[in-house]
PDB file of C-alpha atoms in Angstrom:
ATOM      1  CA  MET V 286       0.049  -0.201  -0.205  1.00  0.00           C
ATOM      2  CA  ASP V 287       1.366   3.375  -0.926  1.00  0.00           C
ATOM      3  CA  TYR V 288       0.662   5.906   1.703  1.00  0.00           C
ATOM      4  CA  PRO V 289       1.129   9.344   0.218  1.00  0.00           C
ATOM      5  CA  VAL V 290       0.673  11.281   3.474  1.00  0.00           C
ATOM      6  CA  VAL V 291       1.742  10.600   7.013  1.00  0.00           C
ATOM      7  CA  PHE V 292       0.015  12.451   9.773  1.00  0.00           C
ATOM      8  CA  ARG V 293       0.555  13.558  13.385  1.00  0.00           C
ATOM      9  CA  ASP V 294      -1.076  15.822  15.939  1.00  0.00           C
ATOM     10  CA  PHE V 295      -4.611  15.387  14.632  1.00  0.00           C
ATOM     11  CA  PRO V 296      -7.280  16.963  16.747  1.00  0.00           C
ATOM     12  CA  PRO V 297      -9.142  14.369  18.876  1.00  0.00           C
ATOM     13  CA  SER V 298     -12.346  14.900  16.914  1.00  0.00           C
ATOM     14  CA  PHE V 299     -14.192  16.616  14.143  1.00  0.00           C
ATOM     15  CA  GLY V 300     -17.096  16.324  11.934  1.00  0.00           C
ATOM     16  CA  GLY V 301     -18.483  13.072  13.307  1.00  0.00           C
ATOM     17  CA  PHE V 302     -15.129  11.367  13.214  1.00  0.00           C
ATOM     18  CA  SER V 303     -13.284  10.217  16.190  1.00  0.00           C
ATOM     19  CA  ILE V 304      -9.475   9.561  16.512  1.00  0.00           C
ATOM     20  CA  PHE V 305      -8.254   6.636  18.601  1.00  0.00           C
ATOM     21  CA  ALA V 306      -4.852   4.844  19.106  1.00  0.00           C
ATOM     22  CA  SER V 307      -4.032   1.230  19.367  1.00  0.00           C
ATOM     23  CA  SER V 308      -0.412  -0.132  19.803  1.00  0.00           C
ATOM     24  CA  GLY V 309       1.094   3.226  18.939  1.00  0.00           C
ATOM     25  CA  THR V 310      -1.090   3.504  15.704  1.00  0.00           C
ATOM     26  CA  PHE V 311      -3.765   6.144  15.255  1.00  0.00           C
ATOM     27  CA  PHE V 312      -7.039   5.320  13.607  1.00  0.00           C
ATOM     28  CA  LEU V 313      -9.747   7.409  12.202  1.00  0.00           C
ATOM     29  CA  LYS V 314     -13.352   6.111  12.740  1.00  0.00           C
ATOM     30  CA  LYS V 315     -16.649   7.111  11.313  1.00  0.00           C
ATOM     31  CA  VAL V 316     -19.599   5.027  12.459  1.00  0.00           C
ATOM     32  CA  LEU V 317     -21.673   3.996   9.504  1.00  0.00           C
ATOM     33  CA  GLY V 318     -23.903   1.053  10.525  1.00  0.00           C
ATOM     34  CA  SER V 319     -21.171  -1.453  11.690  1.00  0.00           C
ATOM     35  CA  GLY V 320     -18.445   1.137  11.549  1.00  0.00           C
ATOM     36  CA  VAL V 321     -15.413   1.986   9.259  1.00  0.00           C
ATOM     37  CA  ASP V 322     -11.964   2.204  10.422  1.00  0.00           C
ATOM     38  CA  VAL V 323      -9.263   3.698   8.446  1.00  0.00           C
ATOM     39  CA  GLN V 324      -5.569   3.361   9.607  1.00  0.00           C
ATOM     40  CA  PHE V 325      -3.089   6.271   9.343  1.00  0.00           C
ATOM     41  CA  ALA V 326       0.654   5.339   9.829  1.00  0.00           C
ATOM     42  CA  LEU V 327       0.676   7.913  12.681  1.00  0.00           C
ATOM     43  CA  GLY V 328       2.684   8.185  15.791  1.00  0.00           C
ATOM     44  CA  GLY V 329       2.941  10.759  18.773  1.00  0.00           C
ATOM     45  CA  SER V 330      -0.028  11.947  20.949  1.00  0.00           C
ATOM     46  CA  SER V 331       0.242  15.618  21.322  1.00  0.00           C
ATOM     47  CA  LEU V 332      -2.885  17.538  20.690  1.00  0.00           C
ATOM     48  CA  PHE V 333      -3.106  20.230  17.774  1.00  0.00           C
ATOM     49  CA  ARG V 334      -1.460  23.301  19.155  1.00  0.00           C
ATOM     50  CA  ASN V 335      -2.617  25.845  16.743  1.00  0.00           C
ATOM     51  CA  PHE V 336      -5.918  25.886  14.935  1.00  0.00           C
ATOM     52  CA  ASN V 337      -4.582  28.253  12.353  1.00  0.00           C
ATOM     53  CA  MET V 338      -3.750  24.973  10.539  1.00  0.00           C
ATOM     54  CA  LEU V 339      -7.114  23.845  11.263  1.00  0.00           C
ATOM     55  CA  VAL V 340      -7.342  20.427  10.733  1.00  0.00           C
ATOM     56  CA  VAL V 341      -8.285  20.236   7.533  1.00  0.00           C
ATOM     57  CA  TRP V 342      -9.149  21.534   4.601  1.00  0.00           C
ATOM     58  CA  ALA V 343     -11.314  18.273   5.165  1.00  0.00           C
ATOM     59  CA  ALA V 344     -12.908  17.694   1.835  1.00  0.00           C
ATOM     60  CA  ALA V 345     -12.548  21.363   0.857  1.00  0.00           C
ATOM     61  CA  PHE V 346     -13.967  22.202   4.494  1.00  0.00           C
ATOM     62  CA  LEU V 347     -16.441  19.429   4.661  1.00  0.00           C
ATOM     63  CA  CYS V 348     -17.947  20.168   1.147  1.00  0.00           C
ATOM     64  CA  LEU V 349     -17.011  16.676   0.030  1.00  0.00           C
ATOM     65  CA  PRO V 350     -18.314  14.196   2.481  1.00  0.00           C
ATOM     66  CA  VAL V 351     -16.181  11.320   3.163  1.00  0.00           C
ATOM     67  CA  LEU V 352     -18.836   8.524   3.460  1.00  0.00           C
ATOM     68  CA  SER V 353     -17.762   6.237   0.750  1.00  0.00           C
ATOM     69  CA  TRP V 354     -14.980   4.391   2.239  1.00  0.00           C
ATOM     70  CA  ALA V 355     -15.548   0.689   2.149  1.00  0.00           C
ATOM     71  CA  GLN V 356     -15.357  -1.210   5.465  1.00  0.00           C
ATOM     72  CA  GLY V 357     -11.780  -2.217   6.547  1.00  0.00           C
ATOM     73  CA  LYS V 358     -10.081  -0.407   3.561  1.00  0.00           C
ATOM     74  CA  THR V 359      -7.186   2.070   3.918  1.00  0.00           C
ATOM     75  CA  LEU V 360      -6.901   5.338   1.914  1.00  0.00           C
ATOM     76  CA  PRO V 361      -5.751   4.714  -1.624  1.00  0.00           C
ATOM     77  CA  LEU V 362      -3.401   7.071  -3.248  1.00  0.00           C
ATOM     78  CA  GLY V 363      -4.996  10.517  -4.133  1.00  0.00           C
ATOM     79  CA  GLU V 364      -7.611  10.189  -1.534  1.00  0.00           C
ATOM     80  CA  VAL V 365      -5.683  12.705   0.556  1.00  0.00           C
ATOM     81  CA  CYS V 366      -4.090  15.847  -0.860  1.00  0.00           C
ATOM     82  CA  VAL V 367      -2.035  18.582   0.810  1.00  0.00           C
ATOM     83  CA  VAL V 368      -1.754  22.370   0.369  1.00  0.00           C
ATOM     84  CA  SER V 369       0.964  24.681   1.781  1.00  0.00           C
ATOM     85  CA  MET V 370      -0.892  27.869   2.805  1.00  0.00           C
ATOM     86  CA  GLN V 371       2.369  29.475   3.542  1.00  0.00           C
ATOM     87  CA  ARG V 372       3.458  29.055  -0.131  1.00  0.00           C
ATOM     88  CA  VAL V 373      -0.020  30.339  -1.197  1.00  0.00           C
ATOM     89  CA  VAL V 374       0.333  33.394   0.667  1.00  0.00           C
ATOM     90  CA  GLU V 375       3.908  34.113  -0.356  1.00  0.00           C
ATOM     91  CA  GLY V 376       3.362  32.890  -4.101  1.00  0.00           C
ATOM     92  CA  SER V 377      -0.085  34.017  -5.082  1.00  0.00           C
ATOM     93  CA  ARG V 378      -1.127  37.482  -6.001  1.00  0.00           C
ATOM     94  CA  ILE V 379      -3.836  37.783  -3.641  1.00  0.00           C
ATOM     95  CA  GLY V 380      -1.377  36.532  -0.758  1.00  0.00           C
ATOM     96  CA  LYS V 381       1.294  39.167  -1.800  1.00  0.00           C
ATOM     97  CA  ALA V 382      -1.526  41.869  -2.063  1.00  0.00           C
ATOM     98  CA  ALA V 383      -2.778  41.024   1.371  1.00  0.00           C
ATOM     99  CA  THR V 384       0.797  40.976   2.997  1.00  0.00           C
ATOM    100  CA  SER V 385       1.642  44.253   1.433  1.00  0.00           C
ATOM    101  CA  SER V 386      -1.440  46.000   2.462  1.00  0.00           C
ATOM    102  CA  LEU V 387      -1.121  44.639   5.953  1.00  0.00           C
ATOM    103  CA  GLU V 388       2.468  45.905   6.128  1.00  0.00           C
ATOM    104  CA  ALA V 389       1.154  49.404   4.928  1.00  0.00           C
ATOM    105  CA  ASP V 390      -1.645  49.440   7.498  1.00  0.00           C
ATOM    106  CA  MET V 391       0.807  48.640  10.130  1.00  0.00           C
ATOM    107  CA  GLN V 392       3.491  51.085   9.348  1.00  0.00           C
ATOM    108  CA  LYS V 393       2.035  54.225  11.526  1.00  0.00           C
ATOM    109  CA  SER V 394       1.821  52.075  14.531  1.00  0.00           C
ATOM    110  CA  LYS V 395       5.321  50.533  14.028  1.00  0.00           C
ATOM    111  CA  SER V 396       6.711  54.058  13.491  1.00  0.00           C
ATOM    112  CA  ARG V 397       5.219  55.364  16.814  1.00  0.00           C
ATOM    113  CA  VAL V 398       6.432  52.275  18.782  1.00  0.00           C
ATOM    114  CA  GLU V 399       9.966  52.676  17.304  1.00  0.00           C
ATOM    115  CA  GLY V 400      10.045  56.339  18.160  1.00  0.00           C
ATOM    116  CA  LEU V 401       8.926  55.476  21.852  1.00  0.00           C
ATOM    117  CA  LYS V 402      11.802  52.850  22.129  1.00  0.00           C
ATOM    118  CA  ALA V 403      14.373  55.205  21.001  1.00  0.00           C
ATOM    119  CA  GLU V 404      13.019  57.865  23.622  1.00  0.00           C
ATOM    120  CA  THR V 405      12.880  55.385  26.262  1.00  0.00           C
ATOM    121  CA  GLU V 406      16.517  53.991  25.372  1.00  0.00           C
ATOM    122  CA  GLU V 407      17.771  57.854  25.534  1.00  0.00           C
ATOM    123  CA  LEU V 408      16.213  58.485  28.694  1.00  0.00           C
ATOM    124  CA  ARG V 409      17.552  55.370  30.236  1.00  0.00           C
ATOM    125  CA  GLU V 410      21.180  55.930  28.896  1.00  0.00           C
ATOM    126  CA  ASN V 411      21.289  59.555  30.180  1.00  0.00           C
ATOM    127  CA  LEU V 412      20.039  58.510  33.448  1.00  0.00           C
ATOM    128  CA  ARG V 413      22.593  55.933  33.817  1.00  0.00           C
ATOM    129  CA  LYS V 414      25.535  58.288  32.609  1.00  0.00           C
ATOM    130  CA  GLN V 415      24.267  61.286  34.931  1.00  0.00           C
ATOM    131  CA  SER V 416      22.842  59.291  38.020  1.00  0.00           C
ATOM    132  CA  ALA V 417      26.249  59.851  39.862  1.00  0.00           C
ATOM    133  CA  ILE V 418      26.285  63.711  39.565  1.00  0.00           C
ATOM    134  CA  LEU V 419      22.422  64.416  39.741  1.00  0.00           C
ATOM    135  CA  SER V 420      20.935  65.592  42.888  1.00  0.00           C
ATOM    136  CA  ALA V 421      18.341  63.359  44.781  1.00  0.00           C
ATOM    137  CA  GLU V 422      15.388  65.527  43.461  1.00  0.00           C
ATOM    138  CA  ALA V 423      16.660  65.462  39.859  1.00  0.00           C
ATOM    139  CA  LEU V 424      17.450  61.909  39.801  1.00  0.00           C
ATOM    140  CA  GLU V 425      13.821  61.258  41.223  1.00  0.00           C
ATOM    141  CA  SER V 426      12.382  63.302  38.555  1.00  0.00           C
ATOM    142  CA  ARG V 427      14.216  61.526  35.678  1.00  0.00           C
ATOM    143  CA  THR V 428      13.524  58.248  37.196  1.00  0.00           C
ATOM    144  CA  LEU V 429       9.764  59.113  37.206  1.00  0.00           C
ATOM    145  CA  THR V 430      10.081  60.393  33.566  1.00  0.00           C
ATOM    146  CA  LEU V 431      11.581  57.027  32.405  1.00  0.00           C
ATOM    147  CA  GLN V 432       8.984  55.146  34.042  1.00  0.00           C
ATOM    148  CA  ARG V 433       6.231  56.971  32.490  1.00  0.00           C
ATOM    149  CA  LYS V 434       7.865  56.555  29.124  1.00  0.00           C
ATOM    150  CA  GLU V 435       8.380  52.872  29.655  1.00  0.00           C
ATOM    151  CA  ARG V 436       4.653  52.421  30.493  1.00  0.00           C
ATOM    152  CA  GLU V 437       3.837  54.546  27.414  1.00  0.00           C
ATOM    153  CA  LEU V 438       5.882  52.223  25.398  1.00  0.00           C
ATOM    154  CA  GLY V 439       4.194  49.124  26.968  1.00  0.00           C
ATOM    155  CA  VAL V 440       0.683  50.618  26.144  1.00  0.00           C
ATOM    156  CA  ALA V 441       1.777  51.266  22.505  1.00  0.00           C
ATOM    157  CA  LEU V 442       3.218  47.721  21.973  1.00  0.00           C
ATOM    158  CA  ALA V 443      -0.011  46.109  23.594  1.00  0.00           C
ATOM    159  CA  GLU V 444      -2.250  48.452  21.142  1.00  0.00           C
ATOM    160  CA  MET V 445       0.062  47.468  18.061  1.00  0.00           C
ATOM    161  CA  ARG V 446      -0.257  43.765  18.726  1.00  0.00           C
ATOM    162  CA  GLN V 447      -4.027  44.045  18.921  1.00  0.00           C
ATOM    163  CA  GLU V 448      -4.212  45.946  15.890  1.00  0.00           C
ATOM    164  CA  PHE V 449      -2.070  43.471  13.969  1.00  0.00           C
ATOM    165  CA  LEU V 450      -4.203  40.610  15.173  1.00  0.00           C
ATOM    166  CA  ARG V 451      -7.491  42.293  13.942  1.00  0.00           C
ATOM    167  CA  LYS V 452      -6.043  43.343  10.546  1.00  0.00           C
ATOM    168  CA  ASN V 453      -4.251  39.961  10.164  1.00  0.00           C
ATOM    169  CA  ASN V 454      -7.549  38.120  10.886  1.00  0.00           C
ATOM    170  CA  GLU V 455      -9.428  40.271   8.240  1.00  0.00           C
ATOM    171  CA  SER V 456      -6.779  39.821   5.734  1.00  0.00           C
ATOM    172  CA  VAL V 457      -6.730  36.012   6.177  1.00  0.00           C
ATOM    173  CA  ALA V 458     -10.479  35.820   6.084  1.00  0.00           C
ATOM    174  CA  LYS V 459     -10.155  37.488   2.650  1.00  0.00           C
ATOM    175  CA  VAL V 460      -7.524  35.366   1.376  1.00  0.00           C
ATOM    176  CA  MET V 461      -9.290  32.142   2.653  1.00  0.00           C
ATOM    177  CA  LYS V 462     -12.621  33.024   0.987  1.00  0.00           C
ATOM    178  CA  GLN V 463     -10.971  33.333  -2.438  1.00  0.00           C
ATOM    179  CA  THR V 464      -8.735  30.140  -1.790  1.00  0.00           C
ATOM    180  CA  ASN V 465     -11.602  27.984  -0.541  1.00  0.00           C
ATOM    181  CA  SER V 466     -13.580  28.690  -3.589  1.00  0.00           C
ATOM    182  CA  ALA V 467     -10.610  28.057  -5.857  1.00  0.00           C
ATOM    183  CA  LEU V 468      -9.874  24.807  -4.024  1.00  0.00           C
ATOM    184  CA  LYS V 469     -13.220  23.685  -4.549  1.00  0.00           C
ATOM    185  CA  GLU V 470     -12.958  24.326  -8.445  1.00  0.00           C
ATOM    186  CA  LEU V 471      -9.500  22.633  -8.318  1.00  0.00           C
ATOM    187  CA  ASN V 472     -10.884  19.564  -6.629  1.00  0.00           C
ATOM    188  CA  GLN V 473     -13.345  18.777  -9.380  1.00  0.00           C
ATOM    189  CA  GLU V 474     -10.423  17.580 -11.177  1.00  0.00           C
ATOM    190  CA  HIS V 475      -8.380  15.999  -8.479  1.00  0.00           C
ATOM    191  CA  LYS V 476     -11.240  14.379  -6.486  1.00  0.00           C
ATOM    192  CA  CYS V 477      -9.503  14.465  -3.228  1.00  0.00           C
ATOM    193  CA  ARG V 478     -11.574  13.646   0.006  1.00  0.00           C
ATOM    194  CA  PHE V 479      -9.348  15.381   2.289  1.00  0.00           C
ATOM    195  CA  VAL V 480      -7.034  18.498   1.687  1.00  0.00           C
ATOM    196  CA  LEU V 481      -4.733  19.141   4.399  1.00  0.00           C
ATOM    197  CA  GLU V 482      -2.366  21.857   5.541  1.00  0.00           C
ATOM    198  CA  ARG V 483       1.105  20.866   4.611  1.00  0.00           C
ATOM    199  CA  GLY V 484       2.952  21.994   7.862  1.00  0.00           C
ATOM    200  CA  GLU V 485       5.543  20.039   9.618  1.00  0.00           C
ATOM    201  CA  GLN V 486       3.263  20.283  12.940  1.00  0.00           C
ATOM    202  CA  PHE V 487       0.556  18.183  10.975  1.00  0.00           C
ATOM    203  CA  VAL V 488       1.939  16.478   7.949  1.00  0.00           C
ATOM    204  CA  VAL V 489       4.968  14.770   8.354  1.00  0.00           C
ATOM    205  CA  TYR V 490       5.637  13.698   4.739  1.00  0.00           C
ATOM    206  CA  ALA V 491       3.630  14.207   1.535  1.00  0.00           C
ATOM    207  CA  SER V 492       4.397  13.045  -1.995  1.00  0.00           C
ATOM    208  CA  SER V 493       4.839  15.650  -4.688  1.00  0.00           C
ATOM    209  CA  ARG V 494       1.853  13.673  -6.380  1.00  0.00           C
ATOM    210  CA  VAL V 495      -0.598  14.734  -3.953  1.00  0.00           C
ATOM    211  CA  ASP V 496       0.516  18.430  -3.228  1.00  0.00           C
ATOM    212  CA  LEU V 497      -1.997  20.840  -4.731  1.00  0.00           C
ATOM    213  CA  THR V 498      -0.161  23.982  -3.825  1.00  0.00           C
ATOM    214  CA  GLU V 499       1.169  25.223  -7.287  1.00  0.00           C
ATOM    215  CA  ASP V 500      -1.988  24.327  -9.112  1.00  0.00           C
ATOM    216  CA  LEU V 501      -3.876  26.137  -6.443  1.00  0.00           C
ATOM    217  CA  ILE V 502      -1.533  29.207  -6.893  1.00  0.00           C
ATOM    218  CA  LYS V 503      -1.976  29.173 -10.566  1.00  0.00           C
ATOM    219  CA  MET V 504      -5.714  28.909 -10.492  1.00  0.00           C
ATOM    220  CA  LEU V 505      -5.826  31.882  -7.928  1.00  0.00           C
ATOM    221  CA  ASP V 506      -3.609  34.151 -10.093  1.00  0.00           C
ATOM    222  CA  LYS V 507      -5.831  32.987 -13.168  1.00  0.00           C
ATOM    223  CA  ASN V 508      -9.108  33.886 -11.391  1.00  0.00           C
TER     224      ASN V 508
END
């Protein structure tokens, strides 16, 4: 049997499927009458750490039901395909545009934080150099000024992180909407039952025969 994909760190359950292990091997089970067991050559027991990789691209996000596996059979070659979303973002026109737009949107906040960092470092360095010659009153005043600037910097950093997360999520949603549509269209040709994120935390190995990344990028650019 040719296993094109080896998995690890699969979530404990999704879409009515359950994941269980026996003798170091994980199984995916979907109860259909007497039940269907599909074996993956899988090791390891840690749970998914990042739902950004979201399990799956399972059948183009559950649009292609996996209900036709014969009892006791393993997945044949082509049943499972993979896509590298990192390569899609870095290589497709929509991904590059989203990245450039996000960087431009964040430039103002980034400049503000960099300015506050420079001011804070200057205050800290001046205080270090002059602490021995300053009066107690002047030393206390400059110390308080430095502390206020450090708090201001901390607030600016927190605000920038929140802004980045919000705008990044918006960008990802736009890219994913177009990517999902293109993937469904692409899958009319490839007939994959599962399309998984090709990341080392999830897919340990995938044959190039089941990697749809380049085809997906071409379709996105064409559309």
